[in-house]
Coordinates of C-alpha atoms and ligand atoms in Angstrom, one line a residue:
Chain A
X1 CA 31.1 -24.0 15.0
X2 CA 28.8 -21.9 13.8
X3 CA 25.8 -22.8 11.2
X4 CA 24.0 -20.3 9.6
X5 CA 20.3 -21.7 7.8
X6 CA 17.9 -19.9 5.6
X7 CA 15.0 -20.4 5.4
X8 CA 11.7 -19.0 4.0
X9 CA 8.0 -19.7 4.1
X10 CA 6.0 -20.0 1.1
X11 CA 2.5 -19.8 -0.1
X12 CA 1.6 -22.5 -2.3
X13 CA -2.5 -22.0 -4.4
X14 CA -5.1 -24.8 -3.7
X15 CA -5.8 -26.2 -7.1
X16 CA -8.7 -23.8 -7.5
X17 CA -7.8 -19.5 -6.9
X18 CA -8.5 -17.1 -7.7
X19 CA -6.1 -13.5 -8.3
X20 CA -7.5 -10.3 -7.1
X21 CA -5.4 -7.7 -8.5
X22 CA -1.1 -8.8 -8.8
X23 CA -1.6 -11.7 -5.9
X24 CA -3.5 -14.9 -5.5
X25 CA -6.2 -14.3 -3.2
X26 CA -4.6 -15.2 0.8
X27 CA -7.9 -18.1 1.5
X28 CA -6.2 -19.7 -1.4
X29 CA -2.9 -19.7 0.2
X30 CA -0.9 -22.7 1.9
X31 CA 1.9 -21.8 3.9
X32 CA 4.9 -23.8 4.9
X33 CA 8.5 -24.3 5.7
X34 CA 10.2 -24.0 2.0
X35 CA 10.9 -27.5 0.2
X36 CA 14.3 -27.1 -0.6
X37 CA 15.3 -24.8 2.9
X38 CA 14.1 -28.5 4.9
X39 CA 17.0 -29.9 3.8
X40 CA 19.1 -26.9 4.1
X41 CA 17.8 -27.4 7.6
X42 CA 18.3 -31.1 8.0
X43 CA 22.3 -30.9 6.5
X44 CA 22.6 -28.5 9.1
X45 CA 21.4 -30.2 11.9
X46 CA 23.3 -33.4 10.9
X47 CA 26.3 -30.9 10.9
X48 CA 25.8 -30.5 14.5
X49 CA 25.3 -33.7 15.5
X50 CA 28.5 -35.2 13.6
X51 CA 30.7 -32.7 15.3
X52 CA 31.0 -30.7 19.0
X53 CA 30.0 -27.4 19.9
X54 CA 27.8 -26.5 16.7
X55 CA 25.4 -23.7 17.1
X56 CA 22.8 -23.8 14.3
X57 CA 20.8 -20.9 13.7
X58 CA 17.9 -19.5 11.4
X59 CA 17.3 -16.6 9.7
X60 CA 14.2 -15.6 7.9
X61 CA 13.1 -13.0 5.8
X62 CA 9.5 -12.5 6.7
X63 CA 6.8 -11.0 8.0
X64 CA 4.8 -12.8 12.1
X65 CA 2.8 -15.3 10.3
X66 CA 6.0 -16.3 9.2
X67 CA 6.9 -17.6 12.8
X68 CA 4.5 -19.9 12.3
X69 CA 7.4 -21.6 9.6
X70 CA 10.5 -20.8 11.5
X71 CA 9.3 -22.9 14.9
X72 CA 9.2 -26.3 11.9
X73 CA 12.9 -25.4 11.8
X74 CA 13.5 -25.0 15.7
X75 CA 11.8 -28.2 16.2
X76 CA 13.8 -30.0 13.7
X77 CA 17.1 -29.1 16.0
X78 CA 17.8 -25.6 15.0
X79 CA 18.9 -23.5 18.1
X80 CA 17.7 -20.3 17.5
X81 CA 16.5 -18.6 15.2
X82 CA 16.0 -14.3 13.8
X83 CA 13.0 -13.1 12.0
X84 CA 13.7 -9.6 10.0
X85 CA 11.3 -7.4 8.9
X86 CA 9.8 -4.7 8.3
X87 CA 6.1 -3.6 7.1
X88 CA 7.6 -1.6 4.8
X89 CA 8.8 -5.1 2.8
X90 CA 4.8 -6.2 2.3
X91 CA 3.8 -4.4 -0.1
X92 CA 5.9 -5.7 -3.1
X93 CA 8.6 -7.9 -4.6
X94 CA 11.3 -8.8 -3.1
X95 CA 14.3 -8.0 -5.3
X96 CA 16.7 -11.4 -3.9
X97 CA 18.9 -8.6 -3.9
X98 CA 17.5 -7.2 -0.7
X99 CA 16.2 -10.1 0.5
X100 CA 20.5 -10.8 0.0
X101 CA 21.0 -7.1 1.7
X102 CA 19.1 -8.4 4.9
X103 CA 20.4 -11.4 5.3
X104 CA 24.2 -10.0 4.3
X105 CA 23.1 -7.9 7.5
X106 CA 22.8 -10.5 9.7
X107 CA 25.9 -13.0 8.5
X108 CA 28.0 -9.6 9.7
X109 CA 26.5 -9.6 13.1
X110 CA 26.5 -13.8 13.8
X111 CA 29.9 -14.1 11.7
X112 CA 28.6 -17.8 11.3
X113 CA 31.4 -20.6 9.6
X114 CA 28.9 -21.8 6.8
X115 CA 25.8 -20.9 5.5
X116 CA 23.3 -23.7 4.1
X117 CA 20.4 -21.8 1.8
X118 CA 18.0 -23.8 -0.7
X119 CA 18.6 -23.6 -4.5
X120 CA 15.2 -22.0 -4.6
X121 CA 11.9 -21.3 -3.0
X122 CA 9.4 -23.1 -4.4
X123 CA 6.9 -20.2 -4.9
X124 CA 9.1 -16.8 -6.5
X125 CA 11.7 -19.8 -7.5
X126 CA 14.0 -16.8 -7.9
X127 CA 17.0 -19.5 -7.5
X128 CA 19.3 -16.5 -6.7
X129 CA 19.7 -15.4 -3.4
X130 CA 22.0 -17.5 -2.0
X131 CA 24.5 -16.5 -4.2
X132 CA 23.7 -12.9 -4.0
X133 CA 23.9 -13.2 -0.5
X134 CA 27.4 -14.7 -0.9
X135 CA 29.0 -11.7 -3.0
X136 CA 26.9 -9.1 -0.3
X137 CA 28.6 -10.6 2.3
X138 CA 31.7 -11.4 0.8
X139 CA 32.1 -15.2 1.7
X140 CA 32.7 -17.5 -1.4
X141 CA 29.9 -20.3 -2.3
X142 CA 28.6 -22.8 -4.2
X143 CA 25.3 -23.2 -6.3
X144 CA 22.6 -26.3 -6.4
X145 CA 24.8 -28.8 -4.2
X146 CA 24.0 -32.8 -3.5
X147 CA 26.7 -33.7 -1.5
X148 CA 28.7 -31.5 1.1
X149 CA 31.4 -33.0 3.2
X150 CA 32.9 -30.7 5.8
X151 CA 37.2 -30.4 6.4
X152 CA 36.9 -27.7 9.0
X153 CA 40.9 -28.8 9.8
X154 CA 41.1 -27.5 6.1
X155 CA 38.8 -25.5 7.1
X156 CA 37.1 -26.2 3.1
X157 CA 34.0 -28.7 2.0
X158 CA 34.3 -30.7 -0.6
X159 CA 31.0 -30.6 -2.6
X160 CA 29.0 -31.8 -5.6
X161 CA 27.4 -29.6 -7.8
X162 CA 24.7 -30.7 -9.5
X163 CA 24.6 -29.7 -13.1
X164 CA 22.2 -30.6 -16.2
X165 CA 21.9 -33.9 -17.4
X166 CA 23.3 -35.7 -14.7
X167 CA 26.6 -34.6 -14.8
X168 CA 28.2 -33.5 -11.4
X169 CA 30.4 -31.3 -11.1
X170 CA 33.0 -31.9 -7.9
X171 CA 34.4 -29.3 -6.1
X172 CA 36.5 -27.6 -3.0
X173 CA 35.1 -24.7 -1.7
X174 CA 37.2 -22.3 0.5
X175 CA 35.4 -21.2 3.9
X176 CA 33.4 -19.4 5.3
X177 CA 30.8 -20.0 2.3
X178 CA 26.8 -20.1 1.8
X179 CA 25.7 -23.7 0.0
X180 CA 22.7 -23.7 -1.6
X181 CA 21.2 -27.6 -0.5
X182 CA 19.4 -29.1 -3.5
X183 CA 16.6 -31.5 -2.8
X184 CA 17.5 -34.8 -2.0
X185 CA 20.8 -34.3 -1.0
X186 CA 19.2 -36.1 2.4
X187 CA 16.2 -37.4 4.5
X188 CA 14.9 -35.1 6.9
X189 CA 13.4 -35.6 9.4
X190 CA 9.9 -34.8 11.0
X191 CA 9.8 -33.1 13.9
X192 CA 9.6 -35.1 17.1
X193 CA 6.2 -34.4 19.7
X194 CA 9.7 -33.5 21.8
X195 CA 10.9 -31.4 18.9
X196 CA 8.2 -29.3 18.5
X197 CA 7.4 -28.5 23.0
X198 CA 11.3 -27.5 23.0
X199 CA 11.3 -25.4 19.9
X200 CA 8.3 -23.2 21.4
X201 CA 11.1 -22.5 24.5
X202 CA 14.0 -21.4 22.2
X203 CA 15.0 -17.8 21.1
X204 CA 13.4 -16.1 18.3
X205 CA 14.9 -13.0 17.4
X206 CA 13.2 -10.2 15.8
X207 CA 14.9 -7.0 13.4
X208 CA 14.1 -4.3 11.3
X209 CA 16.6 -3.9 8.3
X210 CA 16.9 -0.1 10.5
X211 CA 18.8 -2.5 12.6
X212 CA 21.0 -4.2 10.2
X213 CA 21.2 -0.7 9.0
X214 CA 20.2 -1.8 5.1
X215 CA 18.6 0.7 3.3
X216 CA 15.7 -1.4 1.2
X217 CA 14.3 -0.3 -1.3
X218 CA 12.9 -3.0 -4.2
X219 CA 14.4 -2.8 -7.5
X220 CA 10.9 -5.0 -8.4
X221 CA 7.4 -4.5 -8.9
X222 CA 5.1 -6.9 -9.8
X223 CA 2.7 -5.7 -12.3
X224 CA 0.2 -8.3 -13.9
X225 CA -0.1 -11.8 -12.4
X226 CA -2.3 -14.4 -14.4
X227 CA -3.0 -17.8 -15.4
X228 CA -1.2 -18.0 -18.6
X229 CA -3.5 -19.5 -21.4
X230 CA -3.0 -22.7 -22.3
X231 CA -0.6 -23.6 -25.5
X232 CA -1.9 -26.8 -26.2
X233 CA -5.2 -28.2 -26.9
X234 CA -5.5 -31.2 -24.7
X235 CA -8.1 -33.3 -25.9
X236 CA -9.8 -35.0 -22.5
X237 CA -11.8 -37.9 -21.4
X238 CA -15.0 -37.4 -19.8
X239 CA -16.5 -39.8 -17.0
X240 CA -15.8 -41.8 -14.0
X241 CA -12.8 -43.4 -13.7
X242 CA -14.1 -46.1 -15.5
X243 CA -14.9 -44.7 -18.2
X244 CA -12.1 -42.5 -19.0
X245 CA -9.8 -45.0 -18.1
X246 CA -11.3 -47.5 -21.0
X247 CA -11.6 -44.3 -23.7
X248 CA -7.3 -44.3 -23.2
X249 CA -7.0 -47.9 -23.1
X250 CA -9.5 -47.5 -26.8
X251 CA -7.3 -44.7 -27.8
X252 CA -3.8 -46.1 -27.1
X253 CA -4.8 -49.6 -28.6
X254 CA -6.5 -47.5 -31.4
X255 CA -2.8 -45.7 -32.0
X256 CA -1.0 -48.9 -31.9
X257 CA 1.0 -47.3 -28.8
X258 CA 0.1 -50.8 -27.0
X259 CA 0.2 -54.3 -28.0
X260 CA -1.6 -55.9 -24.6
Chain B
X1 CA 19.6 3.0 -26.8
X2 CA 21.0 0.2 -24.4
X3 CA 24.1 -1.8 -25.3
X4 CA 23.5 -5.6 -24.7
X5 CA 26.4 -7.8 -23.1
X6 CA 24.8 -11.9 -23.3
X7 CA 26.9 -14.7 -21.7
X8 CA 28.0 -18.0 -23.3
X9 CA 27.6 -21.2 -21.9
X10 CA 30.1 -24.5 -22.6
X11 CA 30.9 -28.1 -20.6
X12 CA 33.2 -30.5 -21.4
X13 CA 34.1 -28.3 -24.6
X14 CA 31.0 -28.1 -26.1
X15 CA 29.0 -25.1 -26.4
X16 CA 25.2 -25.7 -24.9
X17 CA 22.2 -24.4 -26.6
X18 CA 21.5 -21.8 -24.9
X19 CA 24.7 -19.9 -26.0
X20 CA 22.9 -19.1 -28.9
X21 CA 19.3 -17.9 -27.4
X22 CA 21.4 -15.4 -25.2
X23 CA 21.7 -13.5 -28.7
X24 CA 18.1 -13.6 -29.4
X25 CA 17.1 -13.1 -26.2
X26 CA 19.7 -10.2 -26.0
X27 CA 19.0 -8.4 -29.1
X28 CA 15.4 -8.6 -28.1
X29 CA 16.8 -6.1 -25.1
X30 CA 18.6 -3.4 -26.5
X31 CA 18.7 -1.4 -30.4
X32 CA 22.4 -0.6 -29.1
X33 CA 25.6 -3.0 -29.8
X34 CA 25.3 -6.7 -28.7
X35 CA 28.1 -7.5 -26.9
X36 CA 28.8 -11.5 -25.9
X37 CA 31.7 -12.8 -23.4
X38 CA 32.9 -16.4 -24.6
X39 CA 35.4 -17.1 -20.7
X40 CA 37.1 -20.3 -21.0
X41 CA 37.2 -23.4 -22.7
X42 CA 38.2 -23.2 -26.7
X43 CA 37.3 -19.6 -27.0
X44 CA 38.1 -19.2 -30.7
X45 CA 35.9 -22.3 -31.6
X46 CA 33.2 -21.3 -29.6
X47 CA 33.2 -17.6 -30.8
X48 CA 33.1 -18.8 -34.4
X49 CA 30.1 -20.9 -33.7
X50 CA 28.5 -18.2 -32.0
X51 CA 29.0 -15.3 -34.8
X52 CA 25.6 -15.6 -35.5
X53 CA 22.7 -13.1 -35.4
X54 CA 22.7 -9.8 -34.5
X55 CA 25.7 -9.6 -32.5
X56 CA 28.6 -6.8 -32.4
X57 CA 31.1 -8.0 -30.8
X58 CA 32.6 -11.2 -29.2
X59 CA 35.1 -10.2 -25.8
X60 CA 37.1 -13.9 -25.8
X61 CA 38.8 -14.6 -22.5
X62 CA 40.8 -17.2 -22.7
X63 CA 40.9 -18.4 -18.9
X64 CA 40.7 -22.2 -17.7
X65 CA 39.1 -25.2 -19.4
X66 CA 35.7 -25.1 -17.9
X67 CA 33.4 -23.6 -15.7
X68 CA 34.6 -21.4 -12.5
X69 CA 32.2 -19.3 -11.5
X70 CA 35.3 -16.6 -9.4
X71 CA 36.8 -16.4 -13.3
X72 CA 33.7 -15.3 -14.4
X73 CA 32.3 -13.4 -12.5
X74 CA 36.2 -11.1 -12.2
X75 CA 35.6 -11.4 -16.1
X76 CA 32.4 -10.2 -16.6
X77 CA 33.1 -7.2 -13.7
X78 CA 35.8 -6.2 -16.8
X79 CA 34.0 -6.5 -19.7
X80 CA 31.5 -4.4 -18.0
X81 CA 33.5 -2.5 -17.3
X82 CA 35.0 -2.0 -20.2
X83 CA 31.5 -1.9 -22.5
X84 CA 29.0 0.0 -20.6
X85 CA 26.0 -2.8 -20.4
X86 CA 22.7 -1.7 -20.0
X87 CA 21.6 -5.3 -19.9
X88 CA 23.4 -8.2 -18.8
X89 CA 22.2 -11.4 -20.3
X90 CA 23.1 -14.9 -19.6
X91 CA 20.8 -18.7 -19.2
X92 CA 19.0 -19.3 -16.8
X93 CA 21.2 -22.3 -16.2
X94 CA 23.2 -24.0 -12.5
X95 CA 25.9 -22.4 -13.7
X96 CA 24.3 -18.8 -14.8
X97 CA 22.4 -19.8 -11.4
X98 CA 26.3 -19.6 -9.5
X99 CA 27.5 -16.6 -11.3
X100 CA 24.1 -14.2 -12.6
X101 CA 22.9 -13.4 -9.1
X102 CA 26.7 -12.6 -7.7
X103 CA 27.6 -10.3 -11.3
X104 CA 24.4 -8.5 -10.4
X105 CA 25.4 -8.0 -6.3
X106 CA 29.0 -6.8 -8.2
X107 CA 28.2 -4.4 -10.9
X108 CA 24.9 -3.1 -8.3
X109 CA 22.7 -3.8 -11.1
X110 CA 18.8 -5.3 -10.4
X111 CA 18.6 -9.1 -11.3
X112 CA 15.4 -11.1 -12.9
X113 CA 15.9 -14.4 -13.4
X114 CA 14.0 -17.8 -15.3
X115 CA 12.6 -14.7 -18.3
X116 CA 10.8 -16.1 -21.0
X117 CA 10.0 -12.9 -22.4
X118 CA 11.3 -9.6 -21.8
X119 CA 9.9 -6.0 -23.4
X120 CA 11.8 -2.7 -22.8
X121 CA 9.2 -0.9 -24.3
X122 CA 8.4 1.2 -21.1
X123 CA 11.8 0.5 -18.8
X124 CA 12.6 -3.1 -19.0
X125 CA 9.1 -5.4 -18.2
X126 CA 10.2 -9.1 -17.9
X127 CA 7.5 -12.5 -18.2
X128 CA 8.4 -14.7 -15.3
X129 CA 6.5 -17.5 -14.2
X130 CA 5.3 -17.8 -10.3
X131 CA 3.5 -20.8 -8.1
X132 CA 5.6 -23.9 -10.2
X133 CA 3.9 -22.0 -13.4
X134 CA 0.6 -22.0 -12.0
X135 CA 0.8 -18.5 -12.9
X136 CA 2.7 -16.0 -14.8
X137 CA 3.1 -12.4 -14.1
X138 CA 4.5 -9.2 -15.2
X139 CA 7.7 -8.1 -13.3
X140 CA 8.5 -4.5 -13.8
X141 CA 12.3 -3.3 -13.4
X142 CA 13.0 -0.1 -11.7
X143 CA 16.8 0.1 -12.0
X144 CA 18.1 1.6 -15.0
X145 CA 20.7 -1.6 -15.4
X146 CA 19.6 -5.2 -14.7
X147 CA 20.7 -8.5 -15.2
X148 CA 18.0 -11.3 -16.5
X149 CA 18.8 -14.5 -17.0
X150 CA 16.8 -16.7 -19.7
X151 CA 14.9 -19.7 -19.2
X152 CA 16.6 -22.6 -21.6
X153 CA 14.4 -22.9 -25.0
X154 CA 12.2 -19.7 -24.9
X155 CA 14.0 -18.2 -27.3
X156 CA 15.1 -19.1 -31.2
X157 CA 18.9 -19.7 -32.1
X158 CA 19.4 -17.2 -34.6
X159 CA 19.5 -17.4 -38.1
X160 CA 22.3 -16.5 -40.2
X161 CA 25.9 -15.0 -40.1
X162 CA 26.9 -11.9 -37.8
X163 CA 30.4 -11.1 -39.1
X164 CA 31.1 -10.2 -35.4
X165 CA 34.5 -8.9 -34.3
X166 CA 35.8 -11.0 -32.1
X167 CA 38.6 -9.5 -29.7
X168 CA 40.4 -11.5 -27.2
X169 CA 40.3 -9.6 -24.0
X170 CA 42.8 -9.1 -21.9
X171 CA 41.1 -10.3 -18.3
X172 CA 43.5 -9.5 -15.4
X173 CA 41.9 -12.5 -12.7
X174 CA 43.6 -12.4 -9.4
X175 CA 44.3 -16.4 -9.2
X176 CA 44.5 -16.1 -5.6
X177 CA 40.9 -14.4 -5.3
X178 CA 39.6 -17.5 -6.1
X179 CA 37.9 -19.6 -3.3
X180 CA 36.6 -22.5 -5.6
X181 CA 38.2 -25.7 -7.2
X182 CA 37.0 -27.8 -10.0
X183 CA 38.2 -31.3 -9.8
X184 CA 36.4 -33.1 -12.2
X185 CA 33.0 -34.6 -13.1
X186 CA 31.2 -37.2 -12.4
X187 CA 28.3 -38.8 -14.2
X188 CA 25.1 -40.1 -12.5
X189 CA 25.5 -43.9 -12.3
X190 CA 23.0 -46.0 -14.8
X191 CA 21.4 -49.0 -14.0
X192 CA 20.3 -51.6 -16.0
X193 CA 16.8 -49.9 -17.6
X194 CA 17.3 -46.5 -19.9
X195 CA 14.7 -45.0 -19.9
X196 CA 15.8 -43.0 -22.5
X197 CA 15.2 -46.4 -24.7
X198 CA 11.2 -46.7 -24.1
X199 CA 9.0 -46.2 -26.7
X200 CA 6.2 -45.9 -24.0
X201 CA 6.6 -44.4 -20.6
X202 CA 4.5 -44.4 -17.7
X203 CA 5.7 -42.0 -15.3
X204 CA 5.0 -41.4 -11.9
X205 CA 4.9 -38.1 -9.2
X206 CA 4.5 -36.6 -5.6
X207 CA 0.7 -37.5 -6.2
X208 CA 1.2 -40.8 -5.2
X209 CA 1.9 -39.7 -1.8
X210 CA 3.9 -42.5 -0.6
X211 CA 6.8 -45.8 -1.2
X212 CA 3.6 -48.1 -0.4
X213 CA 1.5 -46.8 -3.3
X214 CA 4.6 -47.5 -6.1
X215 CA 3.3 -50.7 -6.8
X216 CA 0.2 -49.1 -8.2
X217 CA 2.0 -47.2 -10.9
X218 CA 4.3 -50.5 -11.7
X219 CA 1.9 -52.6 -12.0
X220 CA -0.1 -50.7 -14.7
X221 CA 3.4 -50.0 -16.3
X222 CA 3.5 -54.5 -16.7
X223 CA 0.3 -54.4 -18.1
X224 CA 0.8 -52.0 -21.0
X225 CA 4.2 -53.4 -20.9
X226 CA 5.5 -49.4 -20.9
X227 CA 8.4 -48.2 -18.5
X228 CA 8.2 -46.7 -15.2
X229 CA 9.8 -43.6 -14.8
X230 CA 9.4 -40.6 -12.9
X231 CA 9.8 -37.2 -11.5
X232 CA 12.5 -35.5 -8.8
X233 CA 10.3 -36.2 -5.3
X234 CA 10.1 -40.1 -6.2
X235 CA 14.4 -39.9 -6.7
X236 CA 15.0 -37.6 -3.9
X237 CA 12.5 -40.3 -1.4
X238 CA 14.6 -43.0 -2.3
X239 CA 11.7 -45.0 -3.9
X240 CA 12.9 -44.9 -7.3
X241 CA 16.7 -45.3 -8.3
X242 CA 18.7 -42.2 -10.6
X243 CA 17.7 -43.5 -13.4
X244 CA 14.5 -43.1 -13.8
X245 CA 14.8 -40.0 -13.1
X246 CA 13.1 -37.4 -16.2
X247 CA 14.2 -34.0 -15.9
X248 CA 16.5 -31.6 -16.4
X249 CA 19.1 -33.0 -14.0
X250 CA 16.7 -36.5 -14.7
X251 CA 16.9 -37.7 -18.1
X252 CA 15.6 -36.4 -21.3
X253 CA 12.7 -38.9 -22.9
X254 CA 11.5 -39.0 -26.0
X255 CA 9.4 -41.9 -26.3
X256 CA 6.2 -42.5 -28.4
X257 CA 4.0 -41.7 -25.4
X258 CA 4.4 -40.4 -21.8
X259 CA 1.9 -41.4 -19.2
X260 CA 2.5 -38.6 -16.3
X261 CA 0.8 -39.6 -13.0
X262 CA 0.2 -36.9 -10.3
X263 CA 2.9 -34.5 -12.0
X264 CA 2.6 -31.2 -11.6
X265 CA 4.8 -30.4 -14.8
X266 CA 7.4 -27.9 -13.3
X267 CA 9.7 -26.7 -15.8
X268 CA 12.3 -29.1 -14.4
X269 CA 10.5 -31.7 -15.2
X270 CA 8.8 -30.6 -18.5
X271 CA 12.6 -30.1 -19.9
X272 CA 13.0 -33.8 -19.7
X273 CA 9.1 -34.5 -21.5
X274 CA 8.1 -32.4 -23.7
X275 CA 9.4 -34.2 -26.4
X276 CA 7.7 -37.1 -26.1
X277 CA 5.0 -38.2 -29.0
X278 CA 2.4 -38.2 -27.5
X279 CA 1.4 -37.2 -23.6
X280 CA -1.2 -37.7 -21.4
X281 CA -1.8 -36.6 -18.0
X282 CA -3.8 -37.8 -14.8
X283 CA -4.1 -35.3 -12.7
X284 CA -6.3 -33.9 -9.9
X285 CA -5.4 -30.3 -10.3
X286 CA -6.9 -28.9 -13.7
X287 CA -4.9 -25.9 -13.5
X288 CA -1.7 -28.6 -13.5
X289 CA 1.0 -27.2 -15.7
X290 CA 1.4 -30.5 -17.1
X291 CA -1.6 -29.9 -18.8
X292 CA -0.3 -26.7 -21.3
X293 CA 1.7 -29.1 -23.2
X294 CA -0.6 -32.2 -22.5
X295 CA -2.3 -33.7 -25.8
X296 CA -4.6 -36.5 -23.9
X297 CA -5.8 -35.5 -20.4
X298 CA -8.2 -36.8 -17.6
X299 CA -8.5 -34.2 -14.5
X300 CA -9.3 -37.0 -11.7
X301 CA -7.6 -39.0 -8.6
X302 CA -5.3 -41.1 -9.9
X303 CA -6.0 -44.2 -7.1
X304 CA -9.2 -44.0 -9.5
X305 CA -8.0 -44.4 -13.2
X306 CA -5.0 -45.6 -12.9
X307 CA -6.7 -49.5 -11.5
X308 CA -8.8 -49.1 -13.3
X309 CA -6.4 -48.5 -16.3
X310 CA -4.5 -51.4 -15.2
X311 CA -7.8 -53.4 -15.3
X312 CA -8.3 -52.9 -19.2
X313 CA -4.7 -54.2 -20.2
X314 CA -5.1 -57.2 -17.8
Ligands
FAD401 C1 18.0 -26.8 -10.1 C2 16.5 -28.0 -10.4 C3 16.9 -29.2 -11.0 C4 15.5 -29.5 -10.9 N1 15.5 -30.9 -12.0 C5 14.5 -32.2 -11.8 C6 14.5 -33.0 -12.6 O1 15.1 -33.0 -13.2 N2 13.2 -33.2 -12.6 C7 11.7 -33.2 -11.4 O2 11.2 -34.0 -12.2 N3 12.1 -32.3 -11.3 C8 13.3 -31.2 -10.8 N4 13.3 -30.3 -10.8 C9 12.1 -30.3 -9.8 C10 10.6 -29.5 -9.6 O3 11.0 -28.1 -9.7 C11 9.7 -29.7 -9.2 O4 9.5 -29.3 -7.8 C12 9.2 -31.4 -9.9 O5 9.4 -31.6 -10.5 C13 8.0 -31.6 -9.2 O6 7.5 -33.4 -9.0 P1 5.8 -33.9 -9.3 O7 5.3 -33.1 -10.0 O8 6.2 -34.9 -8.9 O9 5.3 -32.8 -7.8 P2 4.7 -32.0 -7.2 O10 5.0 -30.3 -8.3 O11 4.1 -32.0 -6.0 O12 3.2 -32.0 -7.7 C14 2.2 -33.2 -7.6 C15 0.9 -33.6 -8.6 O13 0.3 -34.5 -8.2 C16 -1.6 -34.0 -8.4 N5 -2.0 -35.2 -7.2 C17 -2.2 -34.8 -6.3 N6 -2.6 -35.6 -5.8 C18 -3.3 -36.5 -6.8 C19 -4.3 -37.6 -6.8 N7 -4.8 -38.8 -5.9 N8 -4.1 -37.8 -8.4 C20 -3.8 -37.7 -9.4 N9 -2.9 -36.6 -9.5 C21 -2.5 -36.1 -7.6 C22 -1.5 -32.5 -7.2 O14 -1.9 -32.3 -8.5 C23 -0.1 -32.0 -8.3 O15 0.1 -31.7 -9.2 C24 14.4 -29.3 -10.3 C25 14.2 -28.6 -9.6 C26 15.6 -27.7 -9.5 C27 15.9 -26.5 -8.8

């Protein structure tokens, strides 16, 4: 059995940051493994621990810097990694359809039994790559799942899709399929020291769009990026913690919001 | 002039509010014909309810009771072939994101999700957030045709009856091609506390750092006679039970006072608490999006402010 996990590196801005042109200046950004993908990696590694002969392969579309993030996934139990990149991809906002075409190229090469993706990336948050990949690669799919039960003999999986307002949809999905993984589905492990050491030795192959036979041209471009103006007028309590706490307490009492 | 195809959303016999909002966003997207697809469920009743605003034609596809993405994709491919829309507009809901990317891919249209604004002055430009609501960007779409998913609650429902032409669309759904079977629904279990009933909620987020620090917030809630709630990561980590979660996939709350402590104010969280009367945020990051909707704020470390506040009510 082979599981493909899509992972992406996300950028998180510091509390204070500056925007230069259409992007946040790099010195204010910290890069990390996408939160949702951390759960996707864990789900794949758990399946590999439950069944014999399971290979977990990760794929990322990202620049060389992303290899640090990929190594995190390898340290947590992914067996082998693929990174897709071409400097042409670096310029603009990559639309989810283009990312999906690249990932579909890898699906075609690897022929996994199923694919785990994160529901969304924390920074761009399109929330679309997994389902677009399924359609591009001709696979079935289920978006936003918080429970996954594999039935290898039936060639299917029973999942719970987490809808709005605490409602869950119980669905059976025929394999091969892409599942987009929601946070909370499992408890992502921390990489062990041994895992981190072994990750350095695991294969990490780089492929270009040309290798995959995909012609990339993003249909989207970010023309401006700003800190949004706040719509509300916030009244700030200022001073030391003791002072602000006293002001807030006085306010709450005055409003008769709190009896104590 | 651009024609637009909007898509309605329903669940367990009820239209979801966003079905109205796609009509308003759809009218903004194009001055041509505005079509609406209503797929599955009680399509005739839904069509009557959605005969509002500027909609010209409502296409009803009577296929199944509940959402199935395979049916939606096949039906929308066929409706799109018939009406040839420049733009398709759908909800950016959990189900919207279960079919819109596939429809875009299959119709070879560009896709922009989670729109909070659209402009078609010189080609399509979509306004959406980046970096967890800390920034907002304008996205230019180079394609002539695009699928746009809209954030719920950003557009008003259209006013006034439309008198649209309501047509039964005879979609040819290939049942053998459906790879998913929806077996039913379940509500997440509820415990002994109902946070939707509380007058004052003290709500804790990832800023609390560790499970061992949760009692700090519990003590404050106790001292104030308030109820404890949380953002999603706290529940994901198993630090509080699911019935304490506020937000899109948790509970919608409308207390008199909501105190958000170490919560950034992600859109899915705000969806559950923006109806609170008075919102107070305690956060070290002055740029946290929670301050966009807060009435009162303290920009400071919760580990300093919370014990001091508890002291005030002791
Ligand atoms: C489909 C879907 C459904 C979702 N449903 C929900 C939902 O129902 N509810 C929900 O909450 N989320 C939901 N989310 C997740 C949501 O996107 C966010 O990830 C989540 O709300 C973030 O929680 P947070 O604000 O606690 O954490 P973060 O975003 O990590 O914010 C932590 C905040 O704490 C502050 N902080 C850190 N240290 C301190 C300190 N010492 N003192 C004071 N402040 C500090 C930081 O400045 C930051 O603003 C959903 C996501 C998806 C994709």
